[in-house]
CSV table of C-alpha atoms in Angstrom, one decimal:
chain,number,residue,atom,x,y,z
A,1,UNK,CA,15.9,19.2,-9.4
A,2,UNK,CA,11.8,19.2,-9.3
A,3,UNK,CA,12.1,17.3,-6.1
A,4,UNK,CA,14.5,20.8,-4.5
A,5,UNK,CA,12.3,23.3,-6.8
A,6,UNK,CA,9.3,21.7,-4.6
A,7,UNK,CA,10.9,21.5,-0.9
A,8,UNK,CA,11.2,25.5,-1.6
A,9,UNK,CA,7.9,26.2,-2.7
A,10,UNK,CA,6.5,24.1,0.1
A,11,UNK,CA,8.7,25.7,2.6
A,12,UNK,CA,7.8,29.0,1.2
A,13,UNK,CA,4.1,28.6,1.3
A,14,UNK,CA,4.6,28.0,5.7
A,15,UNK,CA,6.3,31.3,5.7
A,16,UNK,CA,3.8,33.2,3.8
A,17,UNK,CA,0.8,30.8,2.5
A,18,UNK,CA,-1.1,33.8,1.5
A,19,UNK,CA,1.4,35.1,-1.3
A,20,UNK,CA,2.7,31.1,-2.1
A,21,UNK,CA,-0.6,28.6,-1.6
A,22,UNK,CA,-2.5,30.9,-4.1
A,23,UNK,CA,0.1,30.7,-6.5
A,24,UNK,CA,0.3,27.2,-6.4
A,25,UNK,CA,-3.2,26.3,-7.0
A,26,UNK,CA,-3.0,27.6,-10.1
A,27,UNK,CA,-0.1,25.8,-11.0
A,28,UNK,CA,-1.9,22.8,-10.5
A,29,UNK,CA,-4.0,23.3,-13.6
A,30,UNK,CA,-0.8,24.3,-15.8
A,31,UNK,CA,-0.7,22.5,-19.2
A,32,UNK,CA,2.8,20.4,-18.5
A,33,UNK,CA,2.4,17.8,-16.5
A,34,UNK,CA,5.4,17.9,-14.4
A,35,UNK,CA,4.7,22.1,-13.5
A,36,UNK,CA,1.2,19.9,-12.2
A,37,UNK,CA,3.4,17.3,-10.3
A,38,UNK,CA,5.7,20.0,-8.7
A,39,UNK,CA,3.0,22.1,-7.6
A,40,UNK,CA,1.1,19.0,-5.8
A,41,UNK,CA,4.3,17.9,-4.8
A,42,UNK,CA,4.9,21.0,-2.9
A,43,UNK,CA,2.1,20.6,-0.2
A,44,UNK,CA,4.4,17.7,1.5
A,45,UNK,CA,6.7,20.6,2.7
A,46,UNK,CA,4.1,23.2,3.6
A,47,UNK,CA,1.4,20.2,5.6
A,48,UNK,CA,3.9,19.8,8.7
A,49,UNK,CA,3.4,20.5,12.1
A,50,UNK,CA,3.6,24.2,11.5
A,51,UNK,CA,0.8,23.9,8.5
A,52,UNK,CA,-1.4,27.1,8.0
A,53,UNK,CA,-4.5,25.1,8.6
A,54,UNK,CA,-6.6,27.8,7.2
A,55,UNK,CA,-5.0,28.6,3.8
A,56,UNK,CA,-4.4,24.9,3.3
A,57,UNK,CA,-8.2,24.4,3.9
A,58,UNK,CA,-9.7,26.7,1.4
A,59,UNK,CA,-7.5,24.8,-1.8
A,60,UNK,CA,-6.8,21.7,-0.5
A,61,UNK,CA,-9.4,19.7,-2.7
A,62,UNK,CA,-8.1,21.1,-6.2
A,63,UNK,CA,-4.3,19.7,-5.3
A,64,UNK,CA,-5.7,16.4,-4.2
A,65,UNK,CA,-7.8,16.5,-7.1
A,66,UNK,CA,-4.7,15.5,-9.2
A,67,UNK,CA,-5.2,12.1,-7.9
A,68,UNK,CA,-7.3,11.7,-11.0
A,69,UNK,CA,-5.1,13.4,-13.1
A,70,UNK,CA,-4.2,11.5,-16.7
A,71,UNK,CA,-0.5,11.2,-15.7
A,72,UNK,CA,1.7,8.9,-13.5
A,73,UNK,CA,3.7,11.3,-12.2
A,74,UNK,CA,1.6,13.6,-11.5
A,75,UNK,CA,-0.9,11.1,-9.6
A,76,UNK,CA,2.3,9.6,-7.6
A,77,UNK,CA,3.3,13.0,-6.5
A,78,UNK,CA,-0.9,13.7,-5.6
A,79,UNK,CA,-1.0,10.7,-3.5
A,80,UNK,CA,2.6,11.6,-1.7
A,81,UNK,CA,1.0,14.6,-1.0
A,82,UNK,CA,-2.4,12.8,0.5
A,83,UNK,CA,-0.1,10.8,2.2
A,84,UNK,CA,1.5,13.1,3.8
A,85,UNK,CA,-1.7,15.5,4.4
A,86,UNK,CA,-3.4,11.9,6.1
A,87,UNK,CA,-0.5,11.7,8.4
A,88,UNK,CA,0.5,15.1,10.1
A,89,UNK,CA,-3.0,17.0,9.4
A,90,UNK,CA,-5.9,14.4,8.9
A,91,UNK,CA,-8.4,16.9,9.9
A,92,UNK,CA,-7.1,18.9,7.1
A,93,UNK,CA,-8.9,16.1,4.7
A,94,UNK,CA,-11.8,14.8,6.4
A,95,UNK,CA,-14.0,17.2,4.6
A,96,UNK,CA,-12.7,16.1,1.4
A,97,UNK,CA,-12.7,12.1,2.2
A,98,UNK,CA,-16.5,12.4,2.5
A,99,UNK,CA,-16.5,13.7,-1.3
A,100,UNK,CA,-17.3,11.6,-3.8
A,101,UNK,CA,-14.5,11.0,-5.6
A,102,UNK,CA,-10.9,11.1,-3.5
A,103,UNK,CA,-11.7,7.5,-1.8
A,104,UNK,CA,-12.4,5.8,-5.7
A,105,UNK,CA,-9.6,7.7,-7.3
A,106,UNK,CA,-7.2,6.3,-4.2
A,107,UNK,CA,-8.4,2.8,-4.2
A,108,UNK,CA,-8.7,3.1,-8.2
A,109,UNK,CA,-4.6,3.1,-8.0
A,110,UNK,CA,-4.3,0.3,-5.9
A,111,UNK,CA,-5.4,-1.8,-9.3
A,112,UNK,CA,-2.9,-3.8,-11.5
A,113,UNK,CA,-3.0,-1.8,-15.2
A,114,UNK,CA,-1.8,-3.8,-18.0
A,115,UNK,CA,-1.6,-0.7,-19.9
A,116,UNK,CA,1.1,0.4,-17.5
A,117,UNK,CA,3.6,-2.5,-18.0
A,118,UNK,CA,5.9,-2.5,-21.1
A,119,UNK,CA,8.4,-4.4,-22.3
A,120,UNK,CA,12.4,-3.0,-22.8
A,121,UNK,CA,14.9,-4.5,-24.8
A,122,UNK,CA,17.9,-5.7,-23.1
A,123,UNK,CA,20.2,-7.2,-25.8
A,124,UNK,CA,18.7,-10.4,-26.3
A,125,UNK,CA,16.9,-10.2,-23.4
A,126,UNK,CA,13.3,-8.9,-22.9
A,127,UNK,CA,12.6,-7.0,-19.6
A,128,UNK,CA,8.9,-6.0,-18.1
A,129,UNK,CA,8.8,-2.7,-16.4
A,130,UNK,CA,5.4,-2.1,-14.3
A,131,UNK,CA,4.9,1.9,-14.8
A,132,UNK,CA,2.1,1.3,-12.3
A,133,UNK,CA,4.1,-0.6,-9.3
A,134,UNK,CA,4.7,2.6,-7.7
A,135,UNK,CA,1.6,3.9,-8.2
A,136,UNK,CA,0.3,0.8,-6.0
A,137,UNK,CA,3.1,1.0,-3.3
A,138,UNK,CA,2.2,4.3,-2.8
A,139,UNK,CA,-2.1,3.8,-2.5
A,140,UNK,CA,-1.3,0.9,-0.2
A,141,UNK,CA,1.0,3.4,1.7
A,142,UNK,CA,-1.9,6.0,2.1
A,143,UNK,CA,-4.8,3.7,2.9
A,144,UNK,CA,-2.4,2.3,5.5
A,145,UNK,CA,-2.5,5.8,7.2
A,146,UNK,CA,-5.7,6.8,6.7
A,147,UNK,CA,-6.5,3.4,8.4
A,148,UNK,CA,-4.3,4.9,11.4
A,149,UNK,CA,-5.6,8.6,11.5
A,150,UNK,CA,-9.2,8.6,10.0
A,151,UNK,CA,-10.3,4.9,10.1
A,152,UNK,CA,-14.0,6.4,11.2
A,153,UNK,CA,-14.1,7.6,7.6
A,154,UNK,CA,-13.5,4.4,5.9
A,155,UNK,CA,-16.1,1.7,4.7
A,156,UNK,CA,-14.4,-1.0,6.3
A,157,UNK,CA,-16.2,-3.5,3.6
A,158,UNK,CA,-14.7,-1.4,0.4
A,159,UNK,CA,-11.7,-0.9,1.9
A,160,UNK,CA,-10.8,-4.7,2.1
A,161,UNK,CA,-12.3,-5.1,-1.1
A,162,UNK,CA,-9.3,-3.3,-2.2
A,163,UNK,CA,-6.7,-4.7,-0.4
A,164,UNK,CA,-7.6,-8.2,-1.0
A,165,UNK,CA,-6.7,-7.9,-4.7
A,166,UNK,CA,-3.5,-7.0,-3.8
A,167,UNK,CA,-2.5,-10.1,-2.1
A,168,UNK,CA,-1.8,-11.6,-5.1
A,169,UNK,CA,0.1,-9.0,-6.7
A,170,UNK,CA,2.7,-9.2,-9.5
A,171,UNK,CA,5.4,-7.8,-7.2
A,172,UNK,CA,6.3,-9.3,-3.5
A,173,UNK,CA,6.9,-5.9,-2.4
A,174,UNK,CA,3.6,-5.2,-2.9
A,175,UNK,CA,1.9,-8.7,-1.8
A,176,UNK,CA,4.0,-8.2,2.0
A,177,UNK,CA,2.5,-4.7,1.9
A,178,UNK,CA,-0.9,-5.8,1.5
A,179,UNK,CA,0.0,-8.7,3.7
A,180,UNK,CA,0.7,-6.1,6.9
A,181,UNK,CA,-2.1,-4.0,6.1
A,182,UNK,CA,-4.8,-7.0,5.8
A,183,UNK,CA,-2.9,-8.3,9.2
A,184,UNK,CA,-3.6,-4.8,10.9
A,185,UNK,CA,-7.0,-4.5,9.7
A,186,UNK,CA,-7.6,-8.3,11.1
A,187,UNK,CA,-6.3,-6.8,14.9
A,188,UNK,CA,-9.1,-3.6,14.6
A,189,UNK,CA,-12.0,-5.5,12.2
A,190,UNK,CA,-11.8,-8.7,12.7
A,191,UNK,CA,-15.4,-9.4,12.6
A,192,UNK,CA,-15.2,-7.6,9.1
A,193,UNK,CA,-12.6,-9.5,7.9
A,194,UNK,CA,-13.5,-13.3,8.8
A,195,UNK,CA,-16.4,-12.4,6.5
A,196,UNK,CA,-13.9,-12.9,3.7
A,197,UNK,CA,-10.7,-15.6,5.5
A,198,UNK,CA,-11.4,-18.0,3.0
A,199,UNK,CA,-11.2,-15.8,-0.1
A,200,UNK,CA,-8.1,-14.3,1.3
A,201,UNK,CA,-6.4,-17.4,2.1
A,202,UNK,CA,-6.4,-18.6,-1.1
A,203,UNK,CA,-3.3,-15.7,-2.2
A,204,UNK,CA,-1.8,-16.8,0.4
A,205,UNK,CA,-1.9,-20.3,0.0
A,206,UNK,CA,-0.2,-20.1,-3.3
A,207,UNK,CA,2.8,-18.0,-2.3
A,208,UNK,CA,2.9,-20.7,0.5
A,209,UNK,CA,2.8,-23.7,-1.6
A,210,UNK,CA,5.0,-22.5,-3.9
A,211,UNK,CA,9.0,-23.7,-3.9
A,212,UNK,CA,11.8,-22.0,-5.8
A,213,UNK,CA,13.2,-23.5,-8.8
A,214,UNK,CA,16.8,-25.4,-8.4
A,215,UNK,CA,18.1,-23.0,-10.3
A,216,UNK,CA,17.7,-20.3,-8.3
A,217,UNK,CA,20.2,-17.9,-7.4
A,218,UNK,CA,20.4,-17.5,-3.5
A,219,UNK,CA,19.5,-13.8,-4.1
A,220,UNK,CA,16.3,-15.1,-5.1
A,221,UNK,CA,15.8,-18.0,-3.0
A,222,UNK,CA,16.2,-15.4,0.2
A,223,UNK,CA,13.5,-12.8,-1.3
A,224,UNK,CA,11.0,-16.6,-1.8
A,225,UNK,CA,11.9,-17.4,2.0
A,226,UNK,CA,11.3,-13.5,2.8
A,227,UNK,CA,7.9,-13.2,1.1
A,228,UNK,CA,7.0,-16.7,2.9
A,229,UNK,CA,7.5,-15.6,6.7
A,230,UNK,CA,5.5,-12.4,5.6
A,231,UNK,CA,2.6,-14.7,4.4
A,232,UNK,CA,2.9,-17.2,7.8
A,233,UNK,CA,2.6,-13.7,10.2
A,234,UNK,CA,0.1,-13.1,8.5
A,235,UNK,CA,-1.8,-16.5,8.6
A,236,UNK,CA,-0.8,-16.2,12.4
A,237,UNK,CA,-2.6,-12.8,13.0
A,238,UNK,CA,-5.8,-14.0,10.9
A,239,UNK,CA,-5.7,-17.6,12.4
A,240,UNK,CA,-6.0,-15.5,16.1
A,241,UNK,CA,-9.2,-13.7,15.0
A,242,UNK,CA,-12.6,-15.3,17.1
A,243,UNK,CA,-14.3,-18.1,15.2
A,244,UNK,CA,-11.6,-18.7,12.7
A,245,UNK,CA,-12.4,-22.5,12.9
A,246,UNK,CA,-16.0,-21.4,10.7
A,247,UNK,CA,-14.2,-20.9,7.5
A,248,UNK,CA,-13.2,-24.0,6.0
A,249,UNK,CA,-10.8,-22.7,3.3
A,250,UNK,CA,-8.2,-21.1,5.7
A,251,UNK,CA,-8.4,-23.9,8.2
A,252,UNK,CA,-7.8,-26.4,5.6
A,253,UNK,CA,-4.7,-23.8,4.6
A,254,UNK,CA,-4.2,-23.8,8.4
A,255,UNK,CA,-3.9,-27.6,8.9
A,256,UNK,CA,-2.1,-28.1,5.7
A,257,UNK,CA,0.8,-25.8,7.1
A,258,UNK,CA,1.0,-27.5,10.6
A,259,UNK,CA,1.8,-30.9,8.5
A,260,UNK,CA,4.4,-29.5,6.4
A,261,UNK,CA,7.9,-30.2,7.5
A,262,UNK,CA,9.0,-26.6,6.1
A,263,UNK,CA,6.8,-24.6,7.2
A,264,UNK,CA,5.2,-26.0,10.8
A,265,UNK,CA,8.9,-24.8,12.7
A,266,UNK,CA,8.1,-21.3,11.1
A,267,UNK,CA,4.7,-21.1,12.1
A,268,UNK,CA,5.7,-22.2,15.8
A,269,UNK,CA,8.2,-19.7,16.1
A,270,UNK,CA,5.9,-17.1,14.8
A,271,UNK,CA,3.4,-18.4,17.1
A,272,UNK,CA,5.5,-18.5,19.6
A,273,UNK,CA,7.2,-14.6,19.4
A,274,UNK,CA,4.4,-12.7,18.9
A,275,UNK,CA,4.7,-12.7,15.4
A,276,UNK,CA,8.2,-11.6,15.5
A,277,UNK,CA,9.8,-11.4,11.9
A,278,UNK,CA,13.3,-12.2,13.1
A,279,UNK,CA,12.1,-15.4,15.1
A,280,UNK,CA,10.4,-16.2,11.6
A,281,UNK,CA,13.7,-15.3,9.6
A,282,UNK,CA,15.6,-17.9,12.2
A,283,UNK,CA,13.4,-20.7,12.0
A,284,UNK,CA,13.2,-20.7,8.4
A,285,UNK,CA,17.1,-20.7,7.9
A,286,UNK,CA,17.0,-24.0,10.2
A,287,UNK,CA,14.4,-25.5,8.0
């Protein structure tokens, strides 16, 4: 119901952002959190194609503001917003990118919280639910734009800092995200990111080394083989960046694939396609 309450407002605010946009800043400072998240939430209907550019500039800063705001939902719906506001208007931001606090309070979310995993009862079962996963999937999802649409206002250096702590996330969702952002940040910066091959290879040598158990489901043995031909495009992409040979981590990693009966067919096809994930998907079902 928020999520419907919020496509109107948004859509209102196009049709008449003097009377709506006004209305909604205030909301954004309301006492209950999800009047906060609704009101932020609102912006990714009124920042389309159609977006009154001058309205939106004026109060932009206090919605995206909630990024820093002291509750999940209302930072998830603050960063669909910047999302949103990075991809169809990034000159609607680029003021507030240069401030000093949307860039930390972005790449602040990209961090694993302990505080935001808990643990749920299931019978005799115990179950871990990360409060923070989506949180992370969706600062991955907005660096991964602003890389695309404002990459000039990026420290390239901070930016990787970042991402490389993500490699080696708790989730594989998140890992193969981090894995095709770090993969298209090797294509543009490649010079930036051979500075630090051999501290990334090392996340990626461990979800390459590792085998799934023999009692594992084939569910589970499929997402394993999925989150491995992620990791070898990746290798591929970084192992094509100039002077790769230099680092002696991720050519050790390098050489150690090429000897392993599992994994050299994968890499070849890989190679081979372009890194192509379905000529990865085929080798690995023949290995």
């Amino acid at each position: 119901v928020r999520s419907l309450v919020a496509e109107c407002l948004g859509r209102l605010g196009l049709i008449s952002p003097g009377a709506v946009l006004p209305r909604l800043q205030e909301l954004v400072r309301a006492t209950q959190g999800l009047t906060r998240a609704t009101a932020v939430y609102a912006l990714k209907f009124t920042i389309t194609d159609k977006a009154p550019m001058a309205e939106l500039s004026g109060c932009i800063a206090d919605f995206l503001a909630l990024l820093q705001d002291g509750e999940i939902v209302v930072r998830k719906a603050a960063l669909t917003a910047l999302n949103s506001a990075a991809h169809n208007k990034p000159q609607l931001i680029r003021p507030v990118l240069a401030s000093d606090w949307l860039l930390p309070a972005l790449y602040g979310e990209t961090a694993y919280k302990k505080e935001l995993v808990r643990t749920v009862n299931l019978g005799p079962f115990q179950h871990k639910v990360d409060d923070g996963a989506e949180l992370r999937k969706l600062a991955l999802a907005c660096m991964d734009t602003l890389l695309d649409k404002s990459a000039d206002r990026l420290d390239t250096s901070l930016f990787l800092q970042h991402l490389q702590a993500r490699l080696g996330d708790e989730l594989d969702d998140i890992k193969q995200a981090a894995y095709q952002l770090l993969s298209k940040l090797a294509v543009r910066e490649p010079f930036c990111v051979r500075e630090v091959l051999d501290a990334v290879s090392e996340p990626l040598q461990v979800v390459l080394n590792k085998r799934p158990k023999e009692s594992a489901s084939p569910q589970d043995i499929e997402r394993h083989n999925e989150l491995q031909r992620s990791a070898i495009q990746t290798v591929v992409v970084l192992q094509r960046m100039p002077d790769t040979a230099t680092c002696l981590k991720f050519q050790a990693m390098y050489d150690a694939i090429l000897q392993d009966a599992k994994l050299r067919p994968l890499i070849d096809a890989v190679s081979a396609d372009g890194g192509d994930p379905a000529a990865a998907a085929a080798a690995m079902a023949a290995a």
